[in-house]
Each structure stands twice: as C-alpha cells, then as structure tokens.
mmCIF file of N, CA and C in Angstrom:
data_model
loop_
_atom_site.group_PDB
_atom_site.id
_atom_site.type_symbol
_atom_site.label_atom_id
_atom_site.label_comp_id
_atom_site.label_asym_id
_atom_site.label_seq_id
_atom_site.Cartn_x
_atom_site.Cartn_y
_atom_site.Cartn_z
ATOM 1 N N UNK A 1 -202.416 139.541 -158.479
ATOM 2 C CA UNK A 1 -201.132 138.950 -158.815
ATOM 3 C C UNK A 1 -200.058 140.025 -158.693
ATOM 4 N N UNK A 2 -198.961 139.674 -158.049
ATOM 5 C CA UNK A 2 -197.871 140.614 -157.820
ATOM 6 C C UNK A 2 -196.784 140.365 -158.854
ATOM 7 N N UNK A 3 -196.280 141.438 -159.420
ATOM 8 C CA UNK A 3 -195.209 141.342 -160.402
ATOM 9 C C UNK A 3 -193.866 141.276 -159.673
ATOM 10 N N UNK A 4 -193.250 140.120 -159.712
ATOM 11 C CA UNK A 4 -191.976 139.963 -159.011
ATOM 12 C C UNK A 4 -190.781 140.243 -159.909
ATOM 13 N N UNK A 5 -190.995 140.422 -161.210
ATOM 14 C CA UNK A 5 -189.878 140.659 -162.127
ATOM 15 C C UNK A 5 -189.136 141.936 -161.751
ATOM 16 N N UNK A 6 -189.848 142.984 -161.448
ATOM 17 C CA UNK A 6 -189.212 144.244 -161.046
ATOM 18 C C UNK A 6 -188.441 144.094 -159.754
ATOM 19 N N UNK A 7 -189.030 143.368 -158.810
ATOM 20 C CA UNK A 7 -188.372 143.141 -157.517
ATOM 21 C C UNK A 7 -187.110 142.302 -157.718
ATOM 22 N N UNK A 8 -187.170 141.270 -158.574
ATOM 23 C CA UNK A 8 -186.003 140.432 -158.845
ATOM 24 C C UNK A 8 -184.897 141.237 -159.517
ATOM 25 N N UNK A 9 -185.260 142.096 -160.460
ATOM 26 C CA UNK A 9 -184.269 142.936 -161.135
ATOM 27 C C UNK A 9 -183.615 143.877 -160.137
ATOM 28 N N UNK A 10 -184.420 144.461 -159.246
ATOM 29 C CA UNK A 10 -183.880 145.353 -158.222
ATOM 30 C C UNK A 10 -182.927 144.602 -157.299
ATOM 31 N N UNK A 11 -183.284 143.394 -156.930
ATOM 32 C CA UNK A 11 -182.432 142.582 -156.056
ATOM 33 C C UNK A 11 -181.112 142.272 -156.746
ATOM 34 N N UNK A 12 -181.142 141.956 -158.055
ATOM 35 C CA UNK A 12 -179.915 141.669 -158.794
ATOM 36 C C UNK A 12 -179.023 142.896 -158.877
ATOM 37 N N UNK A 13 -179.631 144.056 -159.144
ATOM 38 C CA UNK A 13 -178.861 145.300 -159.203
ATOM 39 C C UNK A 13 -178.265 145.597 -157.836
ATOM 40 N N UNK A 14 -179.033 145.372 -156.796
ATOM 41 C CA UNK A 14 -178.562 145.620 -155.440
ATOM 42 C C UNK A 14 -177.408 144.694 -155.081
ATOM 43 N N UNK A 15 -177.499 143.416 -155.438
ATOM 44 C CA UNK A 15 -176.417 142.464 -155.187
ATOM 45 C C UNK A 15 -175.166 142.843 -155.962
ATOM 46 N N UNK A 16 -175.349 143.238 -157.217
ATOM 47 C CA UNK A 16 -174.205 143.649 -158.035
ATOM 48 C C UNK A 16 -173.544 144.869 -157.429
ATOM 49 N N UNK A 17 -174.344 145.793 -156.938
ATOM 50 C CA UNK A 17 -173.822 147.003 -156.310
ATOM 51 C C UNK A 17 -173.019 146.668 -155.054
ATOM 52 N N UNK A 18 -173.546 145.781 -154.240
ATOM 53 C CA UNK A 18 -172.852 145.382 -153.013
ATOM 54 C C UNK A 18 -171.552 144.673 -153.353
ATOM 55 N N UNK A 19 -171.573 143.808 -154.352
ATOM 56 C CA UNK A 19 -170.362 143.103 -154.761
ATOM 57 C C UNK A 19 -169.323 144.068 -155.307
ATOM 58 N N UNK A 20 -169.759 145.038 -156.097
ATOM 59 C CA UNK A 20 -168.824 146.028 -156.628
ATOM 60 C C UNK A 20 -168.235 146.892 -155.522
ATOM 61 N N UNK A 21 -169.017 147.157 -154.508
ATOM 62 C CA UNK A 21 -168.496 147.908 -153.364
ATOM 63 C C UNK A 21 -167.390 147.113 -152.676
ATOM 64 N N UNK A 22 -167.580 145.826 -152.548
ATOM 65 C CA UNK A 22 -166.546 144.961 -151.953
ATOM 66 C C UNK A 22 -165.326 144.870 -152.871
ATOM 67 N N UNK A 23 -165.554 144.862 -154.180
ATOM 68 C CA UNK A 23 -164.437 144.859 -155.135
ATOM 69 C C UNK A 23 -163.608 146.121 -154.941
ATOM 70 N N UNK A 24 -164.272 147.242 -154.814
ATOM 71 C CA UNK A 24 -163.572 148.516 -154.621
ATOM 72 C C UNK A 24 -162.715 148.475 -153.350
ATOM 73 N N UNK A 25 -163.258 147.941 -152.265
ATOM 74 C CA UNK A 25 -162.509 147.830 -151.014
ATOM 75 C C UNK A 25 -161.332 146.860 -151.167
ATOM 76 N N UNK A 26 -161.552 145.782 -151.868
ATOM 77 C CA UNK A 26 -160.511 144.785 -152.084
ATOM 78 C C UNK A 26 -159.363 145.361 -152.915
ATOM 79 N N UNK A 27 -159.697 146.099 -153.948
ATOM 80 C CA UNK A 27 -158.664 146.721 -154.787
ATOM 81 C C UNK A 27 -157.893 147.765 -153.979
ATOM 82 N N UNK A 28 -158.577 148.507 -153.134
ATOM 83 C CA UNK A 28 -157.888 149.473 -152.269
ATOM 84 C C UNK A 28 -156.915 148.749 -151.332
ATOM 85 N N UNK A 29 -157.329 147.620 -150.793
ATOM 86 C CA UNK A 29 -156.443 146.828 -149.928
ATOM 87 C C UNK A 29 -155.245 146.315 -150.732
ATOM 88 N N UNK A 30 -155.472 145.911 -151.966
ATOM 89 C CA UNK A 30 -154.383 145.452 -152.832
ATOM 90 C C UNK A 30 -153.357 146.569 -153.043
ATOM 91 N N UNK A 31 -153.843 147.783 -153.270
ATOM 92 C CA UNK A 31 -152.942 148.931 -153.452
ATOM 93 C C UNK A 31 -152.097 149.139 -152.192
ATOM 94 N N UNK A 32 -152.717 149.018 -151.029
ATOM 95 C CA UNK A 32 -151.983 149.164 -149.765
ATOM 96 C C UNK A 32 -150.908 148.078 -149.649
ATOM 97 N N UNK A 33 -151.247 146.844 -149.986
ATOM 98 C CA UNK A 33 -150.277 145.747 -149.934
ATOM 99 C C UNK A 33 -149.130 146.014 -150.914
ATOM 100 N N UNK A 34 -149.450 146.470 -152.118
ATOM 101 C CA UNK A 34 -148.421 146.741 -153.125
ATOM 102 C C UNK A 34 -147.456 147.830 -152.656
ATOM 103 N N UNK A 35 -148.015 148.910 -152.125
ATOM 104 C CA UNK A 35 -147.164 149.994 -151.627
ATOM 105 C C UNK A 35 -146.366 149.544 -150.409
ATOM 106 N N UNK A 36 -146.994 148.760 -149.547
ATOM 107 C CA UNK A 36 -146.304 148.224 -148.377
ATOM 108 C C UNK A 36 -145.143 147.331 -148.772
ATOM 109 N N UNK A 37 -145.325 146.567 -149.838
ATOM 110 C CA UNK A 37 -144.253 145.696 -150.330
ATOM 111 C C UNK A 37 -143.065 146.529 -150.802
ATOM 112 N N UNK A 38 -143.336 147.598 -151.542
ATOM 113 C CA UNK A 38 -142.253 148.465 -152.012
ATOM 114 C C UNK A 38 -141.522 149.123 -150.853
ATOM 115 N N UNK A 39 -142.258 149.611 -149.864
ATOM 116 C CA UNK A 39 -141.643 150.234 -148.694
ATOM 117 C C UNK A 39 -140.807 149.212 -147.927
ATOM 118 N N UNK A 40 -141.352 148.030 -147.745
ATOM 119 C CA UNK A 40 -140.620 146.958 -147.054
ATOM 120 C C UNK A 40 -139.320 146.638 -147.774
ATOM 121 N N UNK A 41 -139.382 146.530 -149.085
ATOM 122 C CA UNK A 41 -138.169 146.241 -149.857
ATOM 123 C C UNK A 41 -137.145 147.372 -149.736
ATOM 124 N N UNK A 42 -137.605 148.599 -149.748
ATOM 125 C CA UNK A 42 -136.693 149.733 -149.606
ATOM 126 C C UNK A 42 -135.978 149.694 -148.256
ATOM 127 N N UNK A 43 -136.717 149.385 -147.199
ATOM 128 C CA UNK A 43 -136.121 149.283 -145.864
ATOM 129 C C UNK A 43 -135.157 148.098 -145.808
ATOM 130 N N UNK A 44 -135.594 146.960 -146.342
ATOM 131 C CA UNK A 44 -134.747 145.763 -146.311
ATOM 132 C C UNK A 44 -133.490 145.912 -147.163
ATOM 133 N N UNK A 45 -133.561 146.703 -148.207
ATOM 134 C CA UNK A 45 -132.391 146.910 -149.063
ATOM 135 C C UNK A 45 -131.235 147.523 -148.276
ATOM 136 N N UNK A 46 -131.560 148.312 -147.254
ATOM 137 C CA UNK A 46 -130.501 148.924 -146.441
ATOM 138 C C UNK A 46 -130.210 148.142 -145.169
ATOM 139 N N UNK A 47 -131.216 147.468 -144.616
ATOM 140 C CA UNK A 47 -131.019 146.781 -143.334
ATOM 141 C C UNK A 47 -130.702 145.296 -143.468
ATOM 142 N N UNK A 48 -131.264 144.638 -144.466
ATOM 143 C CA UNK A 48 -131.042 143.197 -144.669
ATOM 144 C C UNK A 48 -131.098 142.895 -146.167
ATOM 145 N N UNK A 49 -130.063 143.288 -146.901
ATOM 146 C CA UNK A 49 -130.084 143.150 -148.370
ATOM 147 C C UNK A 49 -130.372 141.726 -148.874
ATOM 148 N N UNK A 50 -130.046 140.717 -148.098
ATOM 149 C CA UNK A 50 -130.313 139.339 -148.544
ATOM 150 C C UNK A 50 -131.808 139.039 -148.619
ATOM 151 N N UNK A 51 -132.641 139.887 -147.986
ATOM 152 C CA UNK A 51 -134.094 139.714 -148.046
ATOM 153 C C UNK A 51 -134.747 140.587 -149.119
ATOM 154 N N UNK A 52 -133.935 141.422 -149.767
ATOM 155 C CA UNK A 52 -134.437 142.289 -150.838
ATOM 156 C C UNK A 52 -133.740 141.891 -152.141
ATOM 157 N N UNK A 53 -134.037 140.705 -152.611
ATOM 158 C CA UNK A 53 -133.377 140.148 -153.801
ATOM 159 C C UNK A 53 -133.875 140.829 -155.073
ATOM 160 N N UNK A 54 -133.136 140.616 -156.147
ATOM 161 C CA UNK A 54 -133.566 141.152 -157.446
ATOM 162 C C UNK A 54 -134.920 140.575 -157.855
ATOM 163 N N UNK A 55 -135.130 139.303 -157.567
ATOM 164 C CA UNK A 55 -136.420 138.676 -157.890
ATOM 165 C C UNK A 55 -137.554 139.332 -157.111
ATOM 166 N N UNK A 56 -137.284 139.637 -155.828
ATOM 167 C CA UNK A 56 -138.293 140.294 -154.999
ATOM 168 C C UNK A 56 -138.635 141.670 -155.560
ATOM 169 N N UNK A 57 -137.625 142.412 -155.985
ATOM 170 C CA UNK A 57 -137.875 143.724 -156.593
ATOM 171 C C UNK A 57 -138.674 143.588 -157.880
ATOM 172 N N UNK A 58 -138.341 142.601 -158.690
ATOM 173 C CA UNK A 58 -139.093 142.386 -159.935
ATOM 174 C C UNK A 58 -140.555 142.095 -159.659
ATOM 175 N N UNK A 59 -140.800 141.230 -158.677
ATOM 176 C CA UNK A 59 -142.177 140.926 -158.295
ATOM 177 C C UNK A 59 -142.893 142.182 -157.798
ATOM 178 N N UNK A 60 -142.204 142.949 -156.946
ATOM 179 C CA UNK A 60 -142.815 144.147 -156.357
ATOM 180 C C UNK A 60 -143.169 145.188 -157.416
ATOM 181 N N UNK A 61 -142.335 145.320 -158.426
ATOM 182 C CA UNK A 61 -142.615 146.282 -159.495
ATOM 183 C C UNK A 61 -143.853 145.860 -160.281
ATOM 184 N N UNK A 62 -143.963 144.582 -160.576
ATOM 185 C CA UNK A 62 -145.141 144.080 -161.304
ATOM 186 C C UNK A 62 -146.402 144.269 -160.462
ATOM 187 N N UNK A 63 -146.307 143.967 -159.173
ATOM 188 C CA UNK A 63 -147.440 144.166 -158.260
ATOM 189 C C UNK A 63 -147.842 145.644 -158.251
ATOM 190 N N UNK A 64 -146.849 146.530 -158.254
ATOM 191 C CA UNK A 64 -147.128 147.973 -158.245
ATOM 192 C C UNK A 64 -147.802 148.432 -159.539
ATOM 193 N N UNK A 65 -147.396 147.866 -160.663
ATOM 194 C CA UNK A 65 -148.035 148.222 -161.938
ATOM 195 C C UNK A 65 -149.525 147.856 -161.889
ATOM 196 N N UNK A 66 -149.819 146.677 -161.376
ATOM 197 C CA UNK A 66 -151.223 146.284 -161.276
ATOM 198 C C UNK A 66 -151.966 147.107 -160.220
ATOM 199 N N UNK A 67 -151.233 147.680 -159.276
ATOM 200 C CA UNK A 67 -151.862 148.569 -158.292
ATOM 201 C C UNK A 67 -152.295 149.879 -158.946
ATOM 202 N N UNK A 68 -151.788 150.152 -160.122
ATOM 203 C CA UNK A 68 -152.241 151.310 -160.906
ATOM 204 C C UNK A 68 -153.390 150.894 -161.818
ATOM 205 N N UNK A 69 -153.254 149.739 -162.458
ATOM 206 C CA UNK A 69 -154.241 149.281 -163.444
ATOM 207 C C UNK A 69 -155.573 148.881 -162.784
ATOM 208 N N UNK A 70 -155.509 148.137 -161.688
ATOM 209 C CA UNK A 70 -156.747 147.639 -161.065
ATOM 210 C C UNK A 70 -157.701 148.757 -160.626
ATOM 211 N N UNK A 71 -157.231 149.824 -159.982
ATOM 212 C CA UNK A 71 -158.184 150.891 -159.632
ATOM 213 C C UNK A 71 -158.831 151.542 -160.862
ATOM 214 N N UNK A 72 -158.070 151.661 -161.948
ATOM 215 C CA UNK A 72 -158.646 152.230 -163.176
ATOM 216 C C UNK A 72 -159.756 151.335 -163.726
ATOM 217 N N UNK A 73 -159.513 150.045 -163.769
ATOM 218 C CA UNK A 73 -160.527 149.107 -164.253
ATOM 219 C C UNK A 73 -161.706 149.021 -163.289
ATOM 220 N N UNK A 74 -161.434 149.176 -161.993
ATOM 221 C CA UNK A 74 -162.513 149.173 -161.001
ATOM 222 C C UNK A 74 -163.429 150.369 -161.211
ATOM 223 N N UNK A 75 -162.835 151.528 -161.454
ATOM 224 C CA UNK A 75 -163.663 152.729 -161.715
ATOM 225 C C UNK A 75 -164.540 152.516 -162.942
ATOM 226 N N UNK A 76 -163.971 151.920 -163.974
ATOM 227 C CA UNK A 76 -164.765 151.650 -165.184
ATOM 228 C C UNK A 76 -165.906 150.691 -164.869
ATOM 229 N N UNK A 77 -165.610 149.646 -164.096
ATOM 230 C CA UNK A 77 -166.652 148.676 -163.723
ATOM 231 C C UNK A 77 -167.739 149.345 -162.890
ATOM 232 N N UNK A 78 -167.356 150.235 -162.006
ATOM 233 C CA UNK A 78 -168.343 150.941 -161.178
ATOM 234 C C UNK A 78 -169.241 151.841 -162.024
ATOM 235 N N UNK A 79 -168.714 152.316 -163.151
ATOM 236 C CA UNK A 79 -169.523 153.134 -164.067
ATOM 237 C C UNK A 79 -170.408 152.266 -164.958
ATOM 238 N N UNK A 80 -170.280 150.944 -164.827
ATOM 239 C CA UNK A 80 -171.137 150.044 -165.609
ATOM 240 C C UNK A 80 -170.480 149.479 -166.847
ATOM 241 N N UNK A 81 -169.194 149.676 -167.009
ATOM 242 C CA UNK A 81 -168.491 149.191 -168.188
ATOM 243 C C UNK A 81 -168.304 147.674 -168.151
ATOM 244 N N UNK A 82 -168.869 146.960 -169.129
ATOM 245 C CA UNK A 82 -168.659 145.511 -169.185
ATOM 246 C C UNK A 82 -167.182 145.156 -169.397
ATOM 247 N N UNK A 83 -166.464 145.954 -170.185
ATOM 248 C CA UNK A 83 -165.046 145.659 -170.419
ATOM 249 C C UNK A 83 -164.221 145.898 -169.157
ATOM 250 N N UNK A 84 -164.607 146.883 -168.350
ATOM 251 C CA UNK A 84 -163.921 147.108 -167.079
ATOM 252 C C UNK A 84 -164.108 145.931 -166.143
ATOM 253 N N UNK A 85 -165.300 145.413 -166.107
ATOM 254 C CA UNK A 85 -165.601 144.261 -165.251
ATOM 255 C C UNK A 85 -164.892 143.005 -165.763
ATOM 256 N N UNK A 86 -164.873 142.841 -167.064
ATOM 257 C CA UNK A 86 -164.163 141.702 -167.657
ATOM 258 C C UNK A 86 -162.671 141.791 -167.349
ATOM 259 N N UNK A 87 -162.114 142.997 -167.448
ATOM 260 C CA UNK A 87 -160.695 143.191 -167.147
ATOM 261 C C UNK A 87 -160.385 142.846 -165.692
ATOM 262 N N UNK A 88 -161.269 143.226 -164.772
ATOM 263 C CA UNK A 88 -161.070 142.869 -163.363
ATOM 264 C C UNK A 88 -161.011 141.355 -163.189
ATOM 265 N N UNK A 89 -161.900 140.659 -163.867
ATOM 266 C CA UNK A 89 -161.950 139.200 -163.762
ATOM 267 C C UNK A 89 -160.679 138.571 -164.322
ATOM 268 N N UNK A 90 -160.252 139.028 -165.487
ATOM 269 C CA UNK A 90 -159.067 138.459 -166.135
ATOM 270 C C UNK A 90 -157.797 138.784 -165.332
ATOM 271 N N UNK A 91 -157.632 140.053 -164.952
ATOM 272 C CA UNK A 91 -156.444 140.454 -164.194
ATOM 273 C C UNK A 91 -156.394 139.712 -162.859
ATOM 274 N N UNK A 92 -157.528 139.632 -162.191
ATOM 275 C CA UNK A 92 -157.573 138.912 -160.920
ATOM 276 C C UNK A 92 -157.198 137.448 -161.089
ATOM 277 N N UNK A 93 -157.694 136.813 -162.136
ATOM 278 C CA UNK A 93 -157.376 135.414 -162.390
ATOM 279 C C UNK A 93 -155.901 135.203 -162.696
ATOM 280 N N UNK A 94 -155.345 136.080 -163.506
ATOM 281 C CA UNK A 94 -153.920 135.973 -163.845
ATOM 282 C C UNK A 94 -153.058 136.203 -162.600
ATOM 283 N N UNK A 95 -153.379 137.230 -161.822
ATOM 284 C CA UNK A 95 -152.607 137.496 -160.601
ATOM 285 C C UNK A 95 -152.726 136.358 -159.595
ATOM 286 N N UNK A 96 -153.886 135.743 -159.520
ATOM 287 C CA UNK A 96 -154.077 134.590 -158.635
ATOM 288 C C UNK A 96 -153.105 133.471 -159.014
ATOM 289 N N UNK A 97 -153.116 133.087 -160.277
ATOM 290 C CA UNK A 97 -152.286 131.974 -160.740
ATOM 291 C C UNK A 97 -150.797 132.308 -160.621
ATOM 292 N N UNK A 98 -150.411 133.486 -161.068
ATOM 293 C CA UNK A 98 -148.993 133.869 -161.048
ATOM 294 C C UNK A 98 -148.462 133.916 -159.620
ATOM 295 N N UNK A 99 -149.224 134.499 -158.699
ATOM 296 C CA UNK A 99 -148.754 134.580 -157.318
ATOM 297 C C UNK A 99 -148.644 133.200 -156.683
ATOM 298 N N UNK A 100 -149.579 132.311 -156.978
ATOM 299 C CA UNK A 100 -149.479 130.943 -156.450
ATOM 300 C C UNK A 100 -148.258 130.220 -157.015
ATOM 301 N N UNK A 101 -148.022 130.385 -158.312
ATOM 302 C CA UNK A 101 -146.865 129.735 -158.926
ATOM 303 C C UNK A 101 -145.557 130.298 -158.381
ATOM 304 N N UNK A 102 -145.468 131.628 -158.256
ATOM 305 C CA UNK A 102 -144.250 132.236 -157.727
ATOM 306 C C UNK A 102 -144.000 131.815 -156.277
ATOM 307 N N UNK A 103 -145.046 131.749 -155.490
ATOM 308 C CA UNK A 103 -144.897 131.349 -154.089
ATOM 309 C C UNK A 103 -144.405 129.910 -153.974
ATOM 310 N N UNK A 104 -144.714 129.098 -154.982
ATOM 311 C CA UNK A 104 -144.321 127.685 -154.947
ATOM 312 C C UNK A 104 -142.897 127.454 -155.453
ATOM 313 N N UNK A 105 -142.296 128.449 -156.088
ATOM 314 C CA UNK A 105 -140.932 128.277 -156.600
ATOM 315 C C UNK A 105 -139.951 128.168 -155.440
ATOM 316 N N UNK A 106 -139.218 127.073 -155.362
ATOM 317 C CA UNK A 106 -138.295 126.894 -154.232
ATOM 318 C C UNK A 106 -137.066 127.800 -154.347
ATOM 319 N N UNK A 107 -136.760 128.488 -153.242
ATOM 320 C CA UNK A 107 -135.533 129.274 -153.148
ATOM 321 C C UNK A 107 -135.471 130.550 -153.951
ATOM 322 N N UNK A 108 -136.532 130.936 -154.598
ATOM 323 C CA UNK A 108 -136.491 132.126 -155.449
ATOM 324 C C UNK A 108 -136.799 133.402 -154.678
ATOM 325 N N UNK A 109 -137.746 133.340 -153.763
ATOM 326 C CA UNK A 109 -138.177 134.526 -153.023
ATOM 327 C C UNK A 109 -137.998 134.299 -151.527
ATOM 328 N N UNK A 110 -137.750 135.400 -150.796
ATOM 329 C CA UNK A 110 -137.675 135.266 -149.329
ATOM 330 C C UNK A 110 -139.037 134.862 -148.753
ATOM 331 N N UNK A 111 -139.022 134.259 -147.575
ATOM 332 C CA UNK A 111 -140.251 133.753 -146.944
ATOM 333 C C UNK A 111 -141.294 134.849 -146.754
ATOM 334 N N UNK A 112 -140.863 136.064 -146.372
ATOM 335 C CA UNK A 112 -141.835 137.131 -146.138
ATOM 336 C C UNK A 112 -142.587 137.456 -147.428
ATOM 337 N N UNK A 113 -141.881 137.355 -148.571
ATOM 338 C CA UNK A 113 -142.534 137.677 -149.834
ATOM 339 C C UNK A 113 -143.454 136.544 -150.276
ATOM 340 N N UNK A 114 -143.113 135.325 -149.942
ATOM 341 C CA UNK A 114 -144.016 134.209 -150.239
ATOM 342 C C UNK A 114 -145.343 134.400 -149.505
ATOM 343 N N UNK A 115 -145.265 134.859 -148.260
ATOM 344 C CA UNK A 115 -146.487 135.142 -147.493
ATOM 345 C C UNK A 115 -147.284 136.250 -148.177
ATOM 346 N N UNK A 116 -146.595 137.278 -148.648
ATOM 347 C CA UNK A 116 -147.262 138.386 -149.356
ATOM 348 C C UNK A 116 -147.942 137.872 -150.616
ATOM 349 N N UNK A 117 -147.279 136.969 -151.321
ATOM 350 C CA UNK A 117 -147.855 136.394 -152.549
ATOM 351 C C UNK A 117 -149.125 135.601 -152.252
ATOM 352 N N UNK A 118 -149.111 134.858 -151.162
ATOM 353 C CA UNK A 118 -150.295 134.081 -150.791
ATOM 354 C C UNK A 118 -151.449 134.994 -150.380
ATOM 355 N N UNK A 119 -151.133 136.100 -149.714
ATOM 356 C CA UNK A 119 -152.169 137.081 -149.361
ATOM 357 C C UNK A 119 -152.767 137.672 -150.637
ATOM 358 N N UNK A 120 -151.911 138.040 -151.570
ATOM 359 C CA UNK A 120 -152.397 138.593 -152.838
ATOM 360 C C UNK A 120 -153.230 137.550 -153.586
ATOM 361 N N UNK A 121 -152.788 136.311 -153.596
ATOM 362 C CA UNK A 121 -153.553 135.251 -154.283
ATOM 363 C C UNK A 121 -154.950 135.117 -153.672
ATOM 364 N N UNK A 122 -155.032 135.162 -152.348
ATOM 365 C CA UNK A 122 -156.346 135.076 -151.690
ATOM 366 C C UNK A 122 -157.214 136.275 -152.058
ATOM 367 N N UNK A 123 -156.603 137.447 -152.100
ATOM 368 C CA UNK A 123 -157.353 138.654 -152.487
ATOM 369 C C UNK A 123 -157.866 138.538 -153.920
ATOM 370 N N UNK A 124 -157.033 138.007 -154.806
ATOM 371 C CA UNK A 124 -157.419 137.900 -156.210
ATOM 372 C C UNK A 124 -158.482 136.819 -156.420
ATOM 373 N N UNK A 125 -158.428 135.756 -155.642
ATOM 374 C CA UNK A 125 -159.492 134.751 -155.702
ATOM 375 C C UNK A 125 -160.827 135.398 -155.330
ATOM 376 N N UNK A 126 -160.807 136.182 -154.278
ATOM 377 C CA UNK A 126 -162.022 136.890 -153.856
ATOM 378 C C UNK A 126 -162.480 137.869 -154.937
ATOM 379 N N UNK A 127 -161.530 138.588 -155.552
ATOM 380 C CA UNK A 127 -161.856 139.530 -156.620
ATOM 381 C C UNK A 127 -162.514 138.815 -157.797
ATOM 382 N N UNK A 128 -161.973 137.682 -158.179
ATOM 383 C CA UNK A 128 -162.544 136.926 -159.304
ATOM 384 C C UNK A 128 -163.960 136.464 -158.961
ATOM 385 N N UNK A 129 -164.146 135.934 -157.773
ATOM 386 C CA UNK A 129 -165.482 135.466 -157.365
ATOM 387 C C UNK A 129 -166.478 136.615 -157.387
ATOM 388 N N UNK A 130 -166.100 137.755 -156.822
ATOM 389 C CA UNK A 130 -167.009 138.901 -156.772
ATOM 390 C C UNK A 130 -167.301 139.445 -158.170
ATOM 391 N N UNK A 131 -166.284 139.546 -159.019
ATOM 392 C CA UNK A 131 -166.514 140.106 -160.351
ATOM 393 C C UNK A 131 -167.349 139.167 -161.217
ATOM 394 N N UNK A 132 -167.159 137.857 -161.061
ATOM 395 C CA UNK A 132 -168.005 136.908 -161.791
ATOM 396 C C UNK A 132 -169.448 137.029 -161.304
ATOM 397 N N UNK A 133 -169.629 137.189 -160.011
ATOM 398 C CA UNK A 133 -170.975 137.358 -159.448
ATOM 399 C C UNK A 133 -171.647 138.618 -160.016
ATOM 400 N N UNK A 134 -170.905 139.708 -160.104
ATOM 401 C CA UNK A 134 -171.474 140.944 -160.653
ATOM 402 C C UNK A 134 -171.835 140.751 -162.122
ATOM 403 N N UNK A 135 -170.948 140.108 -162.873
ATOM 404 C CA UNK A 135 -171.239 139.864 -164.293
ATOM 405 C C UNK A 135 -172.502 139.028 -164.442
ATOM 406 N N UNK A 136 -172.651 137.989 -163.621
ATOM 407 C CA UNK A 136 -173.839 137.138 -163.661
ATOM 408 C C UNK A 136 -175.088 137.939 -163.305
ATOM 409 N N UNK A 137 -174.994 138.756 -162.252
ATOM 410 C CA UNK A 137 -176.138 139.547 -161.820
ATOM 411 C C UNK A 137 -176.537 140.573 -162.877
ATOM 412 N N UNK A 138 -175.553 141.157 -163.546
ATOM 413 C CA UNK A 138 -175.853 142.133 -164.599
ATOM 414 C C UNK A 138 -176.533 141.462 -165.780
ATOM 415 N N UNK A 139 -176.117 140.238 -166.102
ATOM 416 C CA UNK A 139 -176.761 139.517 -167.206
ATOM 417 C C UNK A 139 -178.183 139.142 -166.851
ATOM 418 N N UNK A 140 -178.434 138.846 -165.578
ATOM 419 C CA UNK A 140 -179.778 138.504 -165.120
ATOM 420 C C UNK A 140 -180.720 139.672 -165.302
ATOM 421 N N UNK A 141 -180.221 140.889 -165.032
ATOM 422 C CA UNK A 141 -181.050 142.096 -165.147
ATOM 423 C C UNK A 141 -181.324 142.422 -166.598
ATOM 424 N N UNK A 142 -180.319 142.228 -167.464
ATOM 425 C CA UNK A 142 -180.443 142.610 -168.873
ATOM 426 C C UNK A 142 -181.354 141.713 -169.630
#
C-alpha cells in the first residue's frame, strides 16, 4: 500500500508555491502600472491638462499607495504569514470593486484612466483568485 498523504501534501505545497509566484509577478506588474499612471499624469499635466484632472490625480495617488502596501503584504505571504495572505485577498477585493465602480462613473475620469482602472480590476480579480487558492491549499496541508 502506498501512502499518498505525503504526496498530496507536497502537491498542495507545490501548487501554493506556484500560485504565490504568480501573485508576486502580478503585484510587480501592478507596481509598474501604478508608476506608469503617475508618469502619464505628469506628462499630461503639461501637454494636455484636461486629461490630468484632479480626480485622476486622486485616483493615481491611491493606486500608488497600494503599490507600496501590496509588495509588503506579498513578502509577508511569501514568508508564510497567514495575515499577509489575508491582506492580499482583502486589498485585492477592495481594489477590484473600487476600480470597477470608478470606471463606471460617468464623466468623472478621462477615457485613458478608465482603461487603466479596468486593467487594474482584472489584475485584482486574478490576485484574489490566486490568494484564495493559496489559502485553500495551505489549509489542506495543515
């Protein structure tokens, strides 16, 4: 008789590891998008001020703050912290909903920023799915 419990636990740890690796890449991409948004706004502020509205700047600053917080929580999750992983799930879920709602507000943001919001929402949906998968896999092992 072969003991499959050890093999199943190894598979769960391996899946969680792969998912966390994708989370790390996704968060890095989010940071690039956040910085790109700030650079774009800085350029637009001088070349096309009507596309760099106060609302757009407010959104960009909030996105940038999360570009600092998400990598910190990702590092904690990679070290095995349950609270770091929970924070990734919650932050990703909140950013998903907020970006979808902001993108749907008529006349508030320029079209280019609405596209950026939808990209971020898609990234956060993926982040939530991956972090929930890791949490499930970790519970399976424990």
